[in-house]
Every structure is written in C-alpha cells, then in structure tokens.
mmCIF file of C-alpha atoms and ligand atoms in Angstrom:
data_model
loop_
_atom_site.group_PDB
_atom_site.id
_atom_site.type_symbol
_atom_site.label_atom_id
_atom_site.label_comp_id
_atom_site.label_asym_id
_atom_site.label_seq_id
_atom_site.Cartn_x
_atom_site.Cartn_y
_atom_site.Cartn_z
ATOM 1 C CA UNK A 1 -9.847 6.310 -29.796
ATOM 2 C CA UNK A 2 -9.545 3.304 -27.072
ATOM 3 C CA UNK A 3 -7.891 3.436 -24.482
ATOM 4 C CA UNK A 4 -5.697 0.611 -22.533
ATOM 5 C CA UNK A 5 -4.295 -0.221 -19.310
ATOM 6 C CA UNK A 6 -2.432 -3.479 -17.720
ATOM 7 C CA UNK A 7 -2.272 -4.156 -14.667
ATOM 8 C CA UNK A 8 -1.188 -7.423 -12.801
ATOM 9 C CA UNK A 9 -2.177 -8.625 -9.255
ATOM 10 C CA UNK A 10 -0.312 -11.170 -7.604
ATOM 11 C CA UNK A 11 -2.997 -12.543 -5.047
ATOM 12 C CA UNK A 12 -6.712 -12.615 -4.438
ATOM 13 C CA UNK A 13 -5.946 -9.354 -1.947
ATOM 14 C CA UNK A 14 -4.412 -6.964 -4.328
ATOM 15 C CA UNK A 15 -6.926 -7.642 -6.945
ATOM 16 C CA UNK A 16 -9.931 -6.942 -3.982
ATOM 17 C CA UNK A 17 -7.426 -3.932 -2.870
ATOM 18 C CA UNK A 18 -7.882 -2.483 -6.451
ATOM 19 C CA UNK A 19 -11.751 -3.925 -7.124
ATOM 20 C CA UNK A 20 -12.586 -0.809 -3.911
ATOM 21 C CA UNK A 21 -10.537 1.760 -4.935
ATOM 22 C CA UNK A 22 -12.595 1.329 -8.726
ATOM 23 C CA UNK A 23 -15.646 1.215 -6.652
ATOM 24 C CA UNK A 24 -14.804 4.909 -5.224
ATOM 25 C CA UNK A 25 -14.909 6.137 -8.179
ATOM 26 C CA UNK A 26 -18.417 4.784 -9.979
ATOM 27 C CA UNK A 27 -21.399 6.048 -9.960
ATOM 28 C CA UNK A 28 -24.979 5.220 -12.166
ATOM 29 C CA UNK A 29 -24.756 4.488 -15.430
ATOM 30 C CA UNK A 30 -21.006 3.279 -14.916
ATOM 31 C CA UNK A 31 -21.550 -0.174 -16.950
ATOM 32 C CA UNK A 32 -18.139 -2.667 -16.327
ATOM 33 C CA UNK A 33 -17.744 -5.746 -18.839
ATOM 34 C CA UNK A 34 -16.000 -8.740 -16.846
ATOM 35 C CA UNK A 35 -14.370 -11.589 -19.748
ATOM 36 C CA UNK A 36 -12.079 -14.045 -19.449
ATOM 37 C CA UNK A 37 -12.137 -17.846 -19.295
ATOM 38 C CA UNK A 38 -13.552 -19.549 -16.203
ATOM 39 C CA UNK A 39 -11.599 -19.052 -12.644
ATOM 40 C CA UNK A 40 -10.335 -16.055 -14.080
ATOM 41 C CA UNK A 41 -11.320 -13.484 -11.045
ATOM 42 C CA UNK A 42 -14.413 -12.127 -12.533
ATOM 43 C CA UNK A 43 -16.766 -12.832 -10.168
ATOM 44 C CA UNK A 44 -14.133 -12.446 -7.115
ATOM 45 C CA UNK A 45 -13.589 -8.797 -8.265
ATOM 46 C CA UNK A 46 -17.172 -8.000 -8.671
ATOM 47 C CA UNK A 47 -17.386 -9.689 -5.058
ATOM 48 C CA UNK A 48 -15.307 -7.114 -3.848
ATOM 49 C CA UNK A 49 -15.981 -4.212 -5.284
ATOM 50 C CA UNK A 50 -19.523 -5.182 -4.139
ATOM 51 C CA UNK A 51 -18.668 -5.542 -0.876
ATOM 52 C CA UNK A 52 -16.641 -2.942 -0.347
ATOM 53 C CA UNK A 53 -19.934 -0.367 -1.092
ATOM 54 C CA UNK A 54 -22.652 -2.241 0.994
ATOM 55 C CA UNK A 55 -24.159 -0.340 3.907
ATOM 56 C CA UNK A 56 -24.988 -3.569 5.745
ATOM 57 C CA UNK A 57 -23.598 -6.672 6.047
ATOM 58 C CA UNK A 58 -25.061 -8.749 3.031
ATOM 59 C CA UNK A 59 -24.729 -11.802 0.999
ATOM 60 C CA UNK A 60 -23.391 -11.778 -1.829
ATOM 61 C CA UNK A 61 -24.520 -14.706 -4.218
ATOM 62 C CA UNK A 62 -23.262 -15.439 -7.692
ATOM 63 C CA UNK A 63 -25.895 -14.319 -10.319
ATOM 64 C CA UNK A 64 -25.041 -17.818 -12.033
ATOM 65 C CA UNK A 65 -28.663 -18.976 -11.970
ATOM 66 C CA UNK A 66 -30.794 -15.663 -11.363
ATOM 67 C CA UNK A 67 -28.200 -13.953 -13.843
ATOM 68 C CA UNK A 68 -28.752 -10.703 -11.684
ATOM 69 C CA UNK A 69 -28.884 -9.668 -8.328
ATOM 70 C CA UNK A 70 -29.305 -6.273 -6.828
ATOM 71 C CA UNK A 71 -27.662 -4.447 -4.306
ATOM 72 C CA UNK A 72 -28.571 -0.583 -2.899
ATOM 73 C CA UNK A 73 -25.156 0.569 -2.023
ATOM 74 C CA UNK A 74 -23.169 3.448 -0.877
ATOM 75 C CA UNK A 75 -22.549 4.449 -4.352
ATOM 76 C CA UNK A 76 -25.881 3.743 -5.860
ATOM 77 C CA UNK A 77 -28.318 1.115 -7.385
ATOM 78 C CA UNK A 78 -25.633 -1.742 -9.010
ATOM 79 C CA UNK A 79 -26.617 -4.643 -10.680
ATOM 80 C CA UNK A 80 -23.846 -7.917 -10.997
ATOM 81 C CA UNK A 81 -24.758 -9.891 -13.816
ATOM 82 C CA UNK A 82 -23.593 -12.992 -14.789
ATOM 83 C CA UNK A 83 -24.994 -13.982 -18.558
ATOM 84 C CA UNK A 84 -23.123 -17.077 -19.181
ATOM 85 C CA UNK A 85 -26.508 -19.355 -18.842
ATOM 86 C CA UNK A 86 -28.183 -16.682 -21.165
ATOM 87 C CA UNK A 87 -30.403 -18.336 -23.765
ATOM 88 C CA UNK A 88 -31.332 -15.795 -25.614
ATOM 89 C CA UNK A 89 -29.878 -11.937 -26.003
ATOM 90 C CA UNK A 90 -33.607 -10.271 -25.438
ATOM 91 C CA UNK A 91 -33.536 -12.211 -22.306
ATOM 92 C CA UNK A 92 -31.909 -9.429 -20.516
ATOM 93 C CA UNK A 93 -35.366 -7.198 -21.723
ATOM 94 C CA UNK A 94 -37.043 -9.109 -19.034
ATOM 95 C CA UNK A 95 -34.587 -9.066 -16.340
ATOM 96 C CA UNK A 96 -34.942 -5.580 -16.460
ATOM 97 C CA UNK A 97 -31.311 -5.117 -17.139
ATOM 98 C CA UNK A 98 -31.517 -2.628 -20.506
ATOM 99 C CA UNK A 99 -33.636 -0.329 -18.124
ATOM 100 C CA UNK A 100 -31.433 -0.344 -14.874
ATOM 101 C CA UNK A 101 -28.157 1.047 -17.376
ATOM 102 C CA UNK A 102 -30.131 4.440 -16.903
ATOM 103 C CA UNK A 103 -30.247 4.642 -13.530
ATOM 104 C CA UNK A 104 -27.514 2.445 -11.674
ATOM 105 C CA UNK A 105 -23.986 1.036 -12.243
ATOM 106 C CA UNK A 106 -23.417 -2.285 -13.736
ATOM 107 C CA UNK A 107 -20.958 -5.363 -13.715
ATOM 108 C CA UNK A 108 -21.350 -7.700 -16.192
ATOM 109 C CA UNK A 109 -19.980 -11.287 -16.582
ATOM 110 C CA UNK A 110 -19.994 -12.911 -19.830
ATOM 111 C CA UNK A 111 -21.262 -9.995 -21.458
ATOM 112 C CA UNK A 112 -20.764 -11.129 -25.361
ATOM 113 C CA UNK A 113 -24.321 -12.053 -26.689
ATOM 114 C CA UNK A 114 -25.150 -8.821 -25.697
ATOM 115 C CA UNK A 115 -22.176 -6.398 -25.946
ATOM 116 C CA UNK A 116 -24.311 -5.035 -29.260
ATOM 117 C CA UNK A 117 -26.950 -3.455 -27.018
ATOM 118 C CA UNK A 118 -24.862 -2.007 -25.105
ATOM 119 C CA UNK A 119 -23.694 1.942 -24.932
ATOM 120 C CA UNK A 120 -20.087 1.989 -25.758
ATOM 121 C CA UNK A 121 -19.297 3.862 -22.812
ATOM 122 C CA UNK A 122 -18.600 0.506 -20.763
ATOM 123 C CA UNK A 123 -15.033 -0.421 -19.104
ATOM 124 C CA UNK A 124 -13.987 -3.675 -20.459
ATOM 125 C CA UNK A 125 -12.178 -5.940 -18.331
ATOM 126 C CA UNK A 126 -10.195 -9.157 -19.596
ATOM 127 C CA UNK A 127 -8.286 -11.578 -17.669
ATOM 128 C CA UNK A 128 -5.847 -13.689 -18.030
ATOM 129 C CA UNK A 129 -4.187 -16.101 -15.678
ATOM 130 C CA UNK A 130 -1.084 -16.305 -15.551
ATOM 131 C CA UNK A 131 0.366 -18.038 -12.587
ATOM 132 C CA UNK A 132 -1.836 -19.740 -9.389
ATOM 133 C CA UNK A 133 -2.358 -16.602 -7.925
ATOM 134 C CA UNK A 134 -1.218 -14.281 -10.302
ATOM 135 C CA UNK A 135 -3.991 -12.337 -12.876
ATOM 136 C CA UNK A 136 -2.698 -9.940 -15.659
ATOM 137 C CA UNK A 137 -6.741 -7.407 -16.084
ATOM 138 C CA UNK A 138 -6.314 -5.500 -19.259
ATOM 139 C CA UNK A 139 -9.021 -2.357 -18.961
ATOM 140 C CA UNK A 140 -9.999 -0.709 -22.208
ATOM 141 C CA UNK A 141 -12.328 2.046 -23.027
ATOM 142 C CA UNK A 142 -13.588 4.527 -25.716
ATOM 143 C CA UNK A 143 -15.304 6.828 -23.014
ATOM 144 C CA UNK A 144 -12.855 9.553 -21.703
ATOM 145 C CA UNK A 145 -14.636 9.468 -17.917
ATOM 146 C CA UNK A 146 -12.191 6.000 -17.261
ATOM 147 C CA UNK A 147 -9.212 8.332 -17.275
ATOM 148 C CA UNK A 148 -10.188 9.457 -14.335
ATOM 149 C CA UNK A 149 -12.325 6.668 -13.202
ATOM 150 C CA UNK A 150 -9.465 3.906 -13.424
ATOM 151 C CA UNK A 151 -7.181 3.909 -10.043
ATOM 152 C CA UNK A 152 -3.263 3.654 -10.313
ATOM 153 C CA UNK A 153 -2.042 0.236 -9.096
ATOM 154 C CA UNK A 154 1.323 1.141 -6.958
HETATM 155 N N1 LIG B 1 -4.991 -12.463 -8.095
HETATM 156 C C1 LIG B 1 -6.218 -13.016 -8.058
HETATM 157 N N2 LIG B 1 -7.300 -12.261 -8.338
HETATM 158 C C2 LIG B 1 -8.545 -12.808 -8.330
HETATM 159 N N3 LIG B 1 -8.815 -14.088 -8.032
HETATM 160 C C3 LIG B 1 -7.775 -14.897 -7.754
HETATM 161 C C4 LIG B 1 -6.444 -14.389 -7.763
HETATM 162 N N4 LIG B 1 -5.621 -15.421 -7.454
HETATM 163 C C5 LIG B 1 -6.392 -16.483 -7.258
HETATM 164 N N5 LIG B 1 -7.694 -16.196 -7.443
HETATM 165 C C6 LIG B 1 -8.792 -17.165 -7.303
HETATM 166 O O1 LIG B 1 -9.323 -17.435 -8.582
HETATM 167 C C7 LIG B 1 -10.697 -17.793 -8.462
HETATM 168 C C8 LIG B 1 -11.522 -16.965 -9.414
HETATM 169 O O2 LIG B 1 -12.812 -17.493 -9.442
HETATM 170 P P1 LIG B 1 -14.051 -16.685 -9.993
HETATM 171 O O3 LIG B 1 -15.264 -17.411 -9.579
HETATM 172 O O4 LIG B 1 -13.928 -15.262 -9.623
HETATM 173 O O5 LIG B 1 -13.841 -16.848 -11.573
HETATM 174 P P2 LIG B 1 -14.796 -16.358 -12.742
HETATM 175 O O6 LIG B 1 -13.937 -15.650 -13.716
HETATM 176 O O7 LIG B 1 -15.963 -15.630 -12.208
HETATM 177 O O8 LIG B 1 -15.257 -17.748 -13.376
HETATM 178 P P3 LIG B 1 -16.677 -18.141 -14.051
HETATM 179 O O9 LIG B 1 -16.518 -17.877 -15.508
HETATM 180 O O10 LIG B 1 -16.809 -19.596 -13.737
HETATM 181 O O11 LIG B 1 -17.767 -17.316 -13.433
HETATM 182 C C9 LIG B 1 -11.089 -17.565 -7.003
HETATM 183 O O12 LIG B 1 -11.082 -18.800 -6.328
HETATM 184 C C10 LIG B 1 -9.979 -16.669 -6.465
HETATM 185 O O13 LIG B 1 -9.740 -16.859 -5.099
HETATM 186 MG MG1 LIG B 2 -18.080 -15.864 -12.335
#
C-alpha cells in the first residue's frame, strides 16, 4: 500500500534544513524521484542534500546538459540526475545510470520517461509552489524502509 506525507517549507533554508536530515538517513540503492514544474526546488534540494554529504569542498553543477554527475560522499556513491533533455528512455543504458541503482543512491529530476525501469522502491517527491518562498513536497512510497527513512519536519 503507498504511503504519503506533506510537508511545507517556508524558505529556501528549511527546505535545505530538511534535504540533510533525509541525507542522514540514505544509503546505496536509496533511489529519490524529484517532479514538479520548473523553479519548483528540485534541483535546490538535491543541492543540499548533496552538499551536506561531501567530504571536500566541491562543485556542484546542474546535470542539465551531462544529465548526471557523480559525487563520492560520506554516505556513499550518489548520482543527481536531471533527465529533462532526455531523448530517448534507453539513453540512461549508456549513462550508466540502470547499473549505478545497484550500488549507490540516486536523485532523479524529471524522472517520467523512465519511471517504468525503475524498482518501485523509489521515494517520490512532488512539488508544488505555493507562495514566493513557500513549497508544499508531497513524499510517497510503496517501500516500508521510508518510514523510517523520511525525517519529521518540526
Ligand atoms: N522553500 C523553498 N525551497 C526550495 N527552493 C526555494 C524555496 N523558496 C524559494 N526557492 C527558490 O526556488 C528556486 C528553485 O529552483 P530549482 O532550480 O531548484 O528548480 P527546479 O525544480 O530544479 O527547476 P527545473 O525544472 O528548471 O530544473 C531556487 O531559486 C530557490 O532558491
Ligand atoms: Mg532542476
């Protein structure tokens, strides 16, 4: 049965607040599905839960045009995809991204054209904006390991 959660953040801060207490809690094969329409946060929370696991100081660029970049981090190999410039679903065969689900965690922007090879074990995340700086994230998930996974937002 899924699984749902709301949770609204009223600046940039509490969102990157919440983005590194998630990050705490993931390890490999912890696959996170970012949608929502564009300026929504996605790629500002995978910014920060990205930066709040790197060992060393590090850029981190938006996967727009590579559509993935790696990082070795405190909590493992993770991947930050971005898939909106995806032509083709197989695509992501090449990038090696099928492969690294085995072996490191992964956020995903603009995951649709390939949600269908997927495991269903992935967080979804959707966004909405609702106000300037105000984001409503609605997390779902069939896999019972988010119950625990998911921080409380005080
Ligand atoms: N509460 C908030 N949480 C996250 N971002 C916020 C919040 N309030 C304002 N913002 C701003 O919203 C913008 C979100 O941009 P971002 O690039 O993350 O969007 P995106 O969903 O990745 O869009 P795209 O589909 O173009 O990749 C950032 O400029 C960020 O500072
Ligand atoms: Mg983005």
């Amino acid at each position: 049965m899924a699984n749902s959660r709301t949770v609204q953040f009223d600046s940039p801060e509490q969102t990157a607040i919440y983005a590194a207490k998630l990050a705490k809690n993931l390890a490999p094969e912890d696959i996170i599905l970012l949608s929502g329409d564009v300026g929504a946060g996605k790629s500002y929370f995978c910014r920060a839960l990205i930066q709040s696991v790197l060992q060393y100081e590090e850029d981190i660029p938006s996967p727009t045009f590579t559509l993935v970049q790696q990082y070795d981090t405190e909590i493992g190999e993770l991947w930050h995809a971005d898939l909106y410039r995806l032509s083709d679903p197989t695509e992501v065969i090449e990038l090696g991204l099928l492969d690294a689900i085995e072996s490191a965690i992964i956020l995903i922007e603009w995951p649709d054209q390939i949600t269908d090879f997927l495991p269903n074990s992935a967080l979804n995340i959707n966004i909405n904006t609702s106000d300037h700086e105000t984001r409503v994230f609605r997390f779902s998930w069939t896999d019972k390991k988010w119950d625990e996974k998911l921080p409380g937002h005080e």
